[in-house]
């Protein structure tokens, strides 16, 4: 007689316990994110790059002009070059901006507007949009063991990379990466349709995330569209409809005005050159340096070498190549190389579409895009750094890779903040990050044989090398060499990552 | 050697016992972790000892080594000595645990084996999870929290300082820069003299010589990197990007080089005395080093309080670890950096005197301390000791009685009561000085007497708080910023009195709110207020306060009401213009509110000190040499 009651009681207890722990998780996560938010608030008067004015101009542009003019306007040199959803997002923000200070959204008189109102408004908008990231992290970690959960929060919510790029340099990466993590979270849970939908939305926010498109495609094709030809085809059609629907929502209005070509030209400015003004530590740096070295050697050997007429950052001007010896690189070459680099991962996803591996695979795809892509920004390293944080707590090996990778990536972001004022901030940010990772990971993996040793000796030497370069470099002489090393190292560690 | 061996073996056994009895471990996780540390430590200690290499290499092989002792014997020994030994090791326990951290994953495996309810499991996991931030040695939490605190300081230093872009007098930033200009360009004996080159009416040096030396050193740094910022005459009101940055960095480095090491020492001493209970260390360190008032004044408003407060913290740590001579040396230095450190003098004086009185050779002890103090002073004042005039010149600069009874709207007794009694009009400065002296001495006398009668380290901290608070409340020429001095001992006491500390901090912040608003530091004020409250309520951070549960509804209502009032005052101060007839109405209200709370804190801590020293067994157990 009493047994059902007892069972009921037990169930109820379990339920309340679950509820309680949920509440605890939310409370703790809010604590983590609020600490970060207040610290970000302290950084409001810090240096901000031209991206700040870019985004202000977009606010003004989307506020003043009708939709049909968004991708045509050239009042400011900082024209709109993000996909439509981001433009809609700016339009949404501009509603508040014009309430705060009408000068912010003034397209003509607001150029290079630097009043405290615009600085505080834009900085706060980044902080507010970070809630998407926090929510995605909550969805990803709510069922995890507490220790892992805390570690992931430390890595993502207190990420020095995001702090540097979003809250000092100024961009909206936290919010976009939040969308990516939401999508990955749905895939991990097996909600493939939602995952695909969210990824499509993300692509309409920022097209640079499209590098992981092939991985998504193969994975969804093999994992979602299963169960016989007919059923699989039905699912394929469903997914296709959803994705096409999202793209229709985004690009529909512009297609209606017949501006698709213009929009695409804006979004893919291949005239911008192989490398960004600040060199991202990727393969092309290595390529350029070997070209220089070869040119030097050949000249010494007596060959007549014509000096290149174009610069690496200047883009494709006619037929002139920026290289003296090595063959010229065109966007299609980089495209092919990226695909080639991703292909092992695609094969794996095709053979065994495993929800547990999808985060790694997507991160790997972004790494390939980073290493071989055309006109890559160093900020793009966040695209794989943040997703990898989710899997970094799974094993000692992962933790070790993540440890070194994140140090190197954050260090490669250093040139973004080149002013003296922010110098100690970026250094201490990295130091704190290293300390938290070191103590966090080593307390987590003390059971393994090399007890607490997060990095191997060769990695240690490499890290000490960074220290040496940082202390000796004055100017850019050493940085190029370092960037090179960064690229190579990342390549290695990512390859190891994939092999697992 | 054999003894050492047997002791080590015993520890190993304790550890094994701990591992093989899951029930015992469940009862207290902390205990378990302590034992883990003990084993780890002794194993690592032995690793350094060549003679015992083979023993430590294989922990399980210890039986053959201990053949001489029979099992019964060891069993008996273990039963007898276990509590004693664990106690002893805890006391001897050094606090740094470098290198590999003790493993606790073994425990969670064990948990799986043993049939425990999920709830217990979750709780244990919780403790495991946070232990790296809260339960390890000191270095990890201290390092992380300090780095965070340094980051916060850097964040605050991005904001404006007092008197930024406000000629002709500017503010404290210009004062400090001007001192660097004076000290690097003039000979030592002219620093405090009004000469043609040194116009004392423009931010003349009015701190003791150690501040002057500090300015000299920092001035040299500035001169090396950016000479224009400390040129004589021409650099007045110098506000270049690089000059400002260098000035900010001098505060930052002073903080890192003096304040943080002092805190580290203090924490090490604390952990030693609290018998290895290191659970709340991260929280405690955070409470001390992320003190919003100190950060806002030093890195926002611009001052070097971190130096004198750091020296004081060092002196406190020395007192706690029984190094009285070191303590008097450090405190003399603090006094020589800022004369305001005299707020603590009664506490140091009475504690050290009381301790000397307990010893056999009172006179010798006292004269030893006296020699140290006089020696330190002589050292610091050396350039001015050649003539009486020079000393008097400096002294006259240090006591700015002409500046009046109080400045602005400071939440002390004189300023608050001046709403009713116009002290400044009714009495001369001379008589006011006497009043102040009398009131200050009276208010800190009870605390001093308690210390002299029964000096103890525990009541010493309360004594520091009491004497500095009574100086703040009753002494002559008090500034809003002086609240930093009572806040320091309060933050050291945060473990014992978490609620009082946070209450005190909140109202100290409120009392400085008008000042910080004038400095345009509203944004960092909000951010630091938020960070402080968040850290106070950190998950698993704060030591449990069982009392809070038994608060009556009345108290809760009162606390809530005051917080609400403080919030409303913030808003009102920012948004509403005061009536023309009373332009300082809101300042006065803020002052009244803060004063009432400071008095409450002072009464409570005085009572607490009395209560603690009346407790039998405390304060009277000091050894009779």
Short mmCIF file of N, CA and C in Angstrom, two decimals, chain B residues 393-536:
data_model
loop_
_atom_site.label_atom_id
_atom_site.label_comp_id
_atom_site.label_asym_id
_atom_site.label_seq_id
_atom_site.Cartn_x
_atom_site.Cartn_y
_atom_site.Cartn_z
N UNK B 393 60.40 72.67 10.16
CA UNK B 393 59.84 73.04 8.85
C UNK B 393 58.99 71.91 8.29
N UNK B 394 59.58 70.72 8.33
CA UNK B 394 58.85 69.56 7.82
C UNK B 394 57.61 69.32 8.65
N UNK B 395 57.78 69.38 9.97
CA UNK B 395 56.66 69.09 10.86
C UNK B 395 55.50 70.05 10.61
N UNK B 396 55.83 71.30 10.39
CA UNK B 396 54.76 72.28 10.21
C UNK B 396 54.00 71.98 8.92
N UNK B 397 54.68 71.37 7.94
CA UNK B 397 53.99 71.02 6.71
C UNK B 397 53.04 69.84 6.94
N UNK B 398 53.39 69.00 7.91
CA UNK B 398 52.60 67.78 8.11
C UNK B 398 51.30 68.02 8.86
N UNK B 399 51.25 69.10 9.61
CA UNK B 399 50.04 69.34 10.43
C UNK B 399 49.31 70.56 9.91
N UNK B 400 48.48 70.38 8.93
CA UNK B 400 47.82 71.53 8.30
C UNK B 400 46.60 71.98 9.10
N UNK B 401 46.87 72.56 10.28
CA UNK B 401 45.73 72.94 11.11
C UNK B 401 44.93 74.09 10.50
N UNK B 402 45.61 74.82 9.63
CA UNK B 402 44.90 75.97 9.06
C UNK B 402 43.79 75.54 8.11
N UNK B 403 43.77 74.24 7.75
CA UNK B 403 42.75 73.81 6.80
C UNK B 403 41.39 73.60 7.45
N UNK B 404 41.34 73.70 8.78
CA UNK B 404 40.03 73.68 9.42
C UNK B 404 39.67 72.33 10.03
N UNK B 405 38.54 72.32 10.71
CA UNK B 405 38.12 71.16 11.49
C UNK B 405 37.82 69.95 10.59
N UNK B 406 37.19 70.20 9.47
CA UNK B 406 36.87 69.09 8.55
C UNK B 406 36.82 69.65 7.13
N UNK B 407 36.83 68.74 6.17
CA UNK B 407 36.75 69.18 4.77
C UNK B 407 35.51 68.61 4.12
N UNK B 408 34.92 69.37 3.26
CA UNK B 408 33.71 68.94 2.55
C UNK B 408 32.66 68.39 3.53
N UNK B 409 31.97 67.36 3.08
CA UNK B 409 30.97 66.76 3.95
C UNK B 409 31.43 65.37 4.36
N UNK B 410 32.30 65.34 5.34
CA UNK B 410 32.82 64.07 5.80
C UNK B 410 31.90 63.54 6.90
N UNK B 411 31.67 62.23 6.88
CA UNK B 411 30.67 61.66 7.80
C UNK B 411 31.27 61.42 9.19
N UNK B 412 31.85 62.45 9.78
CA UNK B 412 32.33 62.25 11.15
C UNK B 412 31.53 63.09 12.14
N UNK B 413 31.92 63.00 13.39
CA UNK B 413 31.14 63.63 14.45
C UNK B 413 31.04 65.13 14.26
N UNK B 414 32.19 65.77 13.99
CA UNK B 414 32.21 67.24 13.96
C UNK B 414 31.38 67.78 12.81
N UNK B 415 31.53 67.16 11.68
CA UNK B 415 30.81 67.66 10.52
C UNK B 415 29.31 67.42 10.67
N UNK B 416 28.96 66.24 11.18
CA UNK B 416 27.55 65.91 11.32
C UNK B 416 26.86 66.81 12.34
N UNK B 417 27.53 66.98 13.49
CA UNK B 417 26.90 67.80 14.52
C UNK B 417 26.92 69.28 14.15
N UNK B 418 27.76 69.65 13.20
CA UNK B 418 27.80 71.07 12.84
C UNK B 418 26.51 71.52 12.17
N UNK B 419 25.68 70.55 11.80
CA UNK B 419 24.36 70.90 11.31
C UNK B 419 23.60 71.64 12.42
N UNK B 420 23.83 71.21 13.67
CA UNK B 420 23.16 71.84 14.82
C UNK B 420 24.06 72.88 15.52
N UNK B 421 25.31 72.50 15.74
CA UNK B 421 26.23 73.40 16.46
C UNK B 421 27.31 73.86 15.50
N UNK B 422 27.41 75.15 15.32
CA UNK B 422 28.41 75.66 14.37
C UNK B 422 29.76 75.74 15.08
N UNK B 423 30.44 74.61 15.11
CA UNK B 423 31.69 74.53 15.85
C UNK B 423 32.69 75.57 15.38
N UNK B 424 32.81 75.70 14.09
CA UNK B 424 33.85 76.56 13.54
C UNK B 424 33.63 78.02 13.95
N UNK B 425 32.34 78.38 14.11
CA UNK B 425 32.06 79.77 14.45
C UNK B 425 32.18 79.99 15.96
N UNK B 426 31.79 79.00 16.74
CA UNK B 426 31.72 79.17 18.19
C UNK B 426 33.09 79.12 18.85
N UNK B 427 34.01 78.33 18.30
CA UNK B 427 35.28 78.12 19.01
C UNK B 427 36.46 78.47 18.12
N UNK B 428 37.58 78.73 18.77
CA UNK B 428 38.80 78.99 18.01
C UNK B 428 39.40 77.64 17.58
N UNK B 429 40.27 77.71 16.63
CA UNK B 429 40.91 76.50 16.16
C UNK B 429 41.68 75.81 17.29
N UNK B 430 42.29 76.65 18.14
CA UNK B 430 43.08 76.12 19.25
C UNK B 430 42.22 75.25 20.16
N UNK B 431 41.07 75.76 20.56
CA UNK B 431 40.22 74.99 21.48
C UNK B 431 39.62 73.79 20.76
N UNK B 432 39.33 73.96 19.48
CA UNK B 432 38.78 72.83 18.73
C UNK B 432 39.79 71.69 18.68
N UNK B 433 41.06 72.07 18.52
CA UNK B 433 42.10 71.05 18.50
C UNK B 433 42.08 70.24 19.79
N UNK B 434 41.94 70.96 20.90
CA UNK B 434 41.91 70.27 22.20
C UNK B 434 40.69 69.38 22.32
N UNK B 435 39.54 69.91 21.90
CA UNK B 435 38.31 69.09 21.91
C UNK B 435 38.54 67.79 21.16
N UNK B 436 39.09 67.96 19.96
CA UNK B 436 39.29 66.79 19.10
C UNK B 436 40.18 65.77 19.79
N UNK B 437 41.28 66.27 20.33
CA UNK B 437 42.22 65.37 20.99
C UNK B 437 41.52 64.63 22.12
N UNK B 438 40.78 65.39 22.92
CA UNK B 438 40.11 64.80 24.07
C UNK B 438 39.11 63.73 23.63
N UNK B 439 38.29 64.08 22.67
CA UNK B 439 37.25 63.14 22.22
C UNK B 439 37.88 61.89 21.62
N UNK B 440 38.93 62.09 20.81
CA UNK B 440 39.55 60.95 20.16
C UNK B 440 40.15 60.01 21.19
N UNK B 441 40.88 60.59 22.14
CA UNK B 441 41.50 59.75 23.16
C UNK B 441 40.44 59.02 23.97
N UNK B 442 39.39 59.75 24.34
CA UNK B 442 38.32 59.11 25.12
C UNK B 442 37.72 57.94 24.37
N UNK B 443 37.50 58.15 23.07
CA UNK B 443 36.79 57.10 22.34
C UNK B 443 37.66 55.88 22.07
N UNK B 444 38.97 56.08 22.00
CA UNK B 444 39.75 54.86 21.77
C UNK B 444 40.37 54.31 23.05
N UNK B 445 40.11 55.00 24.16
CA UNK B 445 40.68 54.54 25.43
C UNK B 445 40.19 53.14 25.84
N UNK B 446 38.89 52.87 25.76
CA UNK B 446 38.43 51.54 26.19
C UNK B 446 39.16 50.42 25.44
N UNK B 447 39.26 50.61 24.13
CA UNK B 447 39.93 49.59 23.33
C UNK B 447 41.38 49.44 23.74
N UNK B 448 42.03 50.58 24.03
CA UNK B 448 43.44 50.53 24.41
C UNK B 448 43.62 49.82 25.74
N UNK B 449 42.74 50.14 26.68
CA UNK B 449 42.87 49.53 28.01
C UNK B 449 42.71 48.02 27.92
N UNK B 450 41.73 47.61 27.12
CA UNK B 450 41.52 46.17 26.94
C UNK B 450 42.78 45.51 26.39
N UNK B 451 43.41 46.17 25.44
CA UNK B 451 44.61 45.61 24.82
C UNK B 451 45.76 45.54 25.81
N UNK B 452 45.91 46.62 26.60
CA UNK B 452 47.04 46.63 27.54
C UNK B 452 46.84 45.56 28.61
N UNK B 453 45.59 45.41 29.04
CA UNK B 453 45.32 44.42 30.10
C UNK B 453 45.48 43.00 29.57
N UNK B 454 44.92 42.74 28.44
CA UNK B 454 44.98 41.37 27.92
C UNK B 454 45.24 41.38 26.44
N UNK B 455 46.50 41.56 26.03
CA UNK B 455 46.78 41.62 24.60
C UNK B 455 46.60 40.25 23.94
N UNK B 456 45.85 40.23 22.87
CA UNK B 456 45.74 38.99 22.12
C UNK B 456 45.61 39.35 20.65
N UNK B 457 46.08 38.44 19.81
CA UNK B 457 46.08 38.76 18.39
C UNK B 457 44.66 38.93 17.86
N UNK B 458 43.75 38.19 18.48
CA UNK B 458 42.39 38.23 17.95
C UNK B 458 41.75 39.59 18.24
N UNK B 459 41.92 40.07 19.45
CA UNK B 459 41.31 41.36 19.77
C UNK B 459 42.13 42.50 19.18
N UNK B 460 43.37 42.22 18.81
CA UNK B 460 44.21 43.26 18.22
C UNK B 460 43.58 43.84 16.95
N UNK B 461 43.02 42.93 16.14
CA UNK B 461 42.41 43.39 14.89
C UNK B 461 41.21 44.29 15.18
N UNK B 462 40.43 43.89 16.20
CA UNK B 462 39.31 44.75 16.58
C UNK B 462 39.83 46.08 17.12
N UNK B 463 40.96 46.01 17.84
CA UNK B 463 41.56 47.22 18.36
C UNK B 463 41.95 48.18 17.24
N UNK B 464 42.52 47.62 16.17
CA UNK B 464 42.89 48.44 15.01
C UNK B 464 41.67 49.15 14.44
N UNK B 465 40.61 48.37 14.30
CA UNK B 465 39.39 48.92 13.72
C UNK B 465 38.84 50.02 14.63
N UNK B 466 38.83 49.73 15.94
CA UNK B 466 38.25 50.70 16.87
C UNK B 466 39.04 51.99 16.90
N UNK B 467 40.36 51.88 16.97
CA UNK B 467 41.12 53.11 17.10
C UNK B 467 41.04 53.92 15.81
N UNK B 468 41.08 53.24 14.66
CA UNK B 468 41.03 54.02 13.41
C UNK B 468 39.65 54.64 13.23
N UNK B 469 38.62 53.92 13.65
CA UNK B 469 37.27 54.50 13.55
C UNK B 469 37.12 55.70 14.47
N UNK B 470 37.67 55.61 15.68
CA UNK B 470 37.49 56.74 16.58
C UNK B 470 38.27 57.95 16.07
N UNK B 471 39.41 57.71 15.42
CA UNK B 471 40.12 58.83 14.81
C UNK B 471 39.28 59.43 13.69
N UNK B 472 38.71 58.55 12.87
CA UNK B 472 37.90 59.05 11.77
C UNK B 472 36.74 59.88 12.29
N UNK B 473 36.13 59.40 13.35
CA UNK B 473 34.91 60.06 13.83
C UNK B 473 35.21 61.35 14.59
N UNK B 474 36.34 61.39 15.29
CA UNK B 474 36.51 62.51 16.22
C UNK B 474 37.74 63.38 16.00
N UNK B 475 38.67 62.98 15.12
CA UNK B 475 39.90 63.77 15.11
C UNK B 475 39.75 65.00 14.21
N UNK B 476 40.81 65.81 14.21
CA UNK B 476 40.81 67.10 13.54
C UNK B 476 41.18 66.91 12.08
N UNK B 477 40.52 67.67 11.19
CA UNK B 477 40.88 67.66 9.77
C UNK B 477 40.80 66.26 9.17
N UNK B 478 39.59 65.74 9.15
CA UNK B 478 39.41 64.42 8.56
C UNK B 478 38.86 64.59 7.14
N UNK B 479 39.30 63.73 6.28
CA UNK B 479 38.89 63.78 4.88
C UNK B 479 38.01 62.56 4.60
N UNK B 480 37.16 62.64 3.57
CA UNK B 480 36.32 61.47 3.23
C UNK B 480 37.18 60.24 3.00
N UNK B 481 38.35 60.48 2.38
CA UNK B 481 39.19 59.35 1.99
C UNK B 481 39.74 58.60 3.19
N UNK B 482 39.71 59.27 4.38
CA UNK B 482 40.28 58.61 5.56
C UNK B 482 39.49 57.37 5.96
N UNK B 483 38.31 57.18 5.39
CA UNK B 483 37.53 55.99 5.75
C UNK B 483 38.26 54.73 5.30
N UNK B 484 39.22 54.90 4.39
CA UNK B 484 40.01 53.75 3.95
C UNK B 484 40.74 53.10 5.13
N UNK B 485 41.14 53.91 6.09
CA UNK B 485 41.94 53.37 7.19
C UNK B 485 41.15 52.40 8.07
N UNK B 486 39.95 52.80 8.54
CA UNK B 486 39.18 51.78 9.28
C UNK B 486 38.72 50.61 8.40
N UNK B 487 38.58 50.86 7.10
CA UNK B 487 38.11 49.78 6.23
C UNK B 487 39.12 48.64 6.15
N UNK B 488 40.40 48.97 6.27
CA UNK B 488 41.42 47.93 6.10
C UNK B 488 41.31 46.85 7.17
N UNK B 489 41.34 47.22 8.48
CA UNK B 489 41.16 46.15 9.49
C UNK B 489 39.81 45.47 9.37
N UNK B 490 38.79 46.24 8.94
CA UNK B 490 37.48 45.60 8.77
C UNK B 490 37.56 44.52 7.70
N UNK B 491 38.32 44.78 6.62
CA UNK B 491 38.41 43.77 5.58
C UNK B 491 39.23 42.57 6.05
N UNK B 492 40.21 42.83 6.91
CA UNK B 492 40.97 41.69 7.44
C UNK B 492 40.06 40.83 8.33
N UNK B 493 39.11 41.49 8.96
CA UNK B 493 38.18 40.76 9.84
C UNK B 493 37.00 40.17 9.07
N UNK B 494 37.04 40.25 7.74
CA UNK B 494 35.87 39.85 6.95
C UNK B 494 35.43 38.42 7.23
N UNK B 495 36.38 37.56 7.55
CA UNK B 495 36.02 36.17 7.83
C UNK B 495 35.16 36.06 9.08
N UNK B 496 35.48 36.87 10.06
CA UNK B 496 34.73 36.76 11.32
C UNK B 496 33.45 37.56 11.29
N UNK B 497 33.52 38.71 10.62
CA UNK B 497 32.37 39.61 10.62
C UNK B 497 31.96 39.95 9.19
N UNK B 498 31.55 38.93 8.42
CA UNK B 498 31.25 39.26 7.02
C UNK B 498 30.19 40.32 6.86
N UNK B 499 29.16 40.21 7.67
CA UNK B 499 28.07 41.16 7.47
C UNK B 499 28.50 42.58 7.81
N UNK B 500 29.16 42.74 8.97
CA UNK B 500 29.59 44.07 9.38
C UNK B 500 30.52 44.67 8.33
N UNK B 501 31.39 43.82 7.79
CA UNK B 501 32.34 44.33 6.80
C UNK B 501 31.63 44.85 5.57
N UNK B 502 30.70 44.05 5.04
CA UNK B 502 30.06 44.50 3.81
C UNK B 502 29.17 45.71 4.07
N UNK B 503 28.57 45.76 5.23
CA UNK B 503 27.74 46.90 5.60
C UNK B 503 28.58 48.17 5.66
N UNK B 504 29.70 48.02 6.32
CA UNK B 504 30.63 49.13 6.48
C UNK B 504 31.12 49.60 5.11
N UNK B 505 31.48 48.64 4.26
CA UNK B 505 32.00 49.01 2.93
C UNK B 505 30.95 49.74 2.12
N UNK B 506 29.73 49.26 2.17
CA UNK B 506 28.68 49.90 1.39
C UNK B 506 28.50 51.35 1.80
N UNK B 507 28.53 51.59 3.11
CA UNK B 507 28.30 52.98 3.53
C UNK B 507 29.55 53.83 3.36
N UNK B 508 30.72 53.17 3.42
CA UNK B 508 31.94 53.92 3.12
C UNK B 508 31.91 54.38 1.67
N UNK B 509 31.44 53.48 0.80
CA UNK B 509 31.31 53.84 -0.61
C UNK B 509 30.34 55.01 -0.78
N UNK B 510 29.21 54.90 -0.08
CA UNK B 510 28.21 55.96 -0.19
C UNK B 510 28.81 57.29 0.30
N UNK B 511 29.60 57.22 1.38
CA UNK B 511 30.15 58.46 1.93
C UNK B 511 31.13 59.10 0.95
N UNK B 512 31.73 58.30 0.07
CA UNK B 512 32.66 58.88 -0.90
C UNK B 512 31.99 59.20 -2.22
N UNK B 513 30.70 58.89 -2.31
CA UNK B 513 29.99 59.03 -3.58
C UNK B 513 30.07 60.46 -4.15
N UNK B 514 29.78 61.50 -3.34
CA UNK B 514 29.88 62.86 -3.90
C UNK B 514 31.27 63.18 -4.43
N UNK B 515 32.29 62.75 -3.68
CA UNK B 515 33.67 62.99 -4.12
C UNK B 515 33.94 62.32 -5.46
N UNK B 516 33.53 61.06 -5.56
CA UNK B 516 33.81 60.30 -6.78
C UNK B 516 33.01 60.84 -7.96
N UNK B 517 31.81 61.35 -7.66
CA UNK B 517 31.01 61.96 -8.73
C UNK B 517 31.73 63.18 -9.28
N UNK B 518 32.31 63.96 -8.37
CA UNK B 518 33.06 65.14 -8.81
C UNK B 518 34.23 64.72 -9.71
N UNK B 519 34.82 63.57 -9.39
CA UNK B 519 35.95 63.09 -10.20
C UNK B 519 35.51 62.41 -11.48
N UNK B 520 34.21 62.36 -11.73
CA UNK B 520 33.65 61.68 -12.92
C UNK B 520 33.97 60.20 -12.90
N UNK B 521 33.88 59.62 -11.73
CA UNK B 521 34.17 58.19 -11.61
C UNK B 521 32.91 57.38 -11.37
N UNK B 522 31.79 57.88 -11.90
CA UNK B 522 30.53 57.19 -11.64
C UNK B 522 30.53 55.77 -12.19
N UNK B 523 31.05 55.63 -13.40
CA UNK B 523 31.02 54.31 -14.05
C UNK B 523 31.83 53.27 -13.26
N UNK B 524 33.09 53.56 -12.94
CA UNK B 524 33.82 52.58 -12.13
C UNK B 524 33.20 52.40 -10.74
N UNK B 525 32.56 53.44 -10.23
CA UNK B 525 31.88 53.30 -8.94
C UNK B 525 30.82 52.22 -9.02
N UNK B 526 29.98 52.31 -10.06
CA UNK B 526 28.92 51.31 -10.22
C UNK B 526 29.53 49.92 -10.43
N UNK B 527 30.54 49.87 -11.31
CA UNK B 527 31.12 48.57 -11.64
C UNK B 527 31.75 47.92 -10.40
N UNK B 528 32.47 48.72 -9.63
CA UNK B 528 33.14 48.14 -8.47
C UNK B 528 32.15 47.78 -7.37
N UNK B 529 31.12 48.60 -7.24
CA UNK B 529 30.06 48.26 -6.28
C UNK B 529 29.49 46.89 -6.65
N UNK B 530 29.20 46.73 -7.93
CA UNK B 530 28.65 45.46 -8.40
C UNK B 530 29.60 44.30 -8.15
N UNK B 531 30.86 44.50 -8.52
CA UNK B 531 31.84 43.42 -8.35
C UNK B 531 31.97 43.06 -6.88
N UNK B 532 31.97 44.07 -6.02
CA UNK B 532 32.11 43.80 -4.60
C UNK B 532 30.95 42.97 -4.08
N UNK B 533 29.74 43.39 -4.41
CA UNK B 533 28.58 42.65 -3.92
C UNK B 533 28.58 41.22 -4.48
N UNK B 534 28.95 41.11 -5.75
CA UNK B 534 28.97 39.76 -6.36
C UNK B 534 29.99 38.87 -5.67
N UNK B 535 31.18 39.41 -5.42
CA UNK B 535 32.20 38.58 -4.78
C UNK B 535 31.75 38.23 -3.36
N UNK B 536 31.08 39.17 -2.73
CA UNK B 536 30.60 38.88 -1.37
C UNK B 536 29.65 37.68 -1.40
#
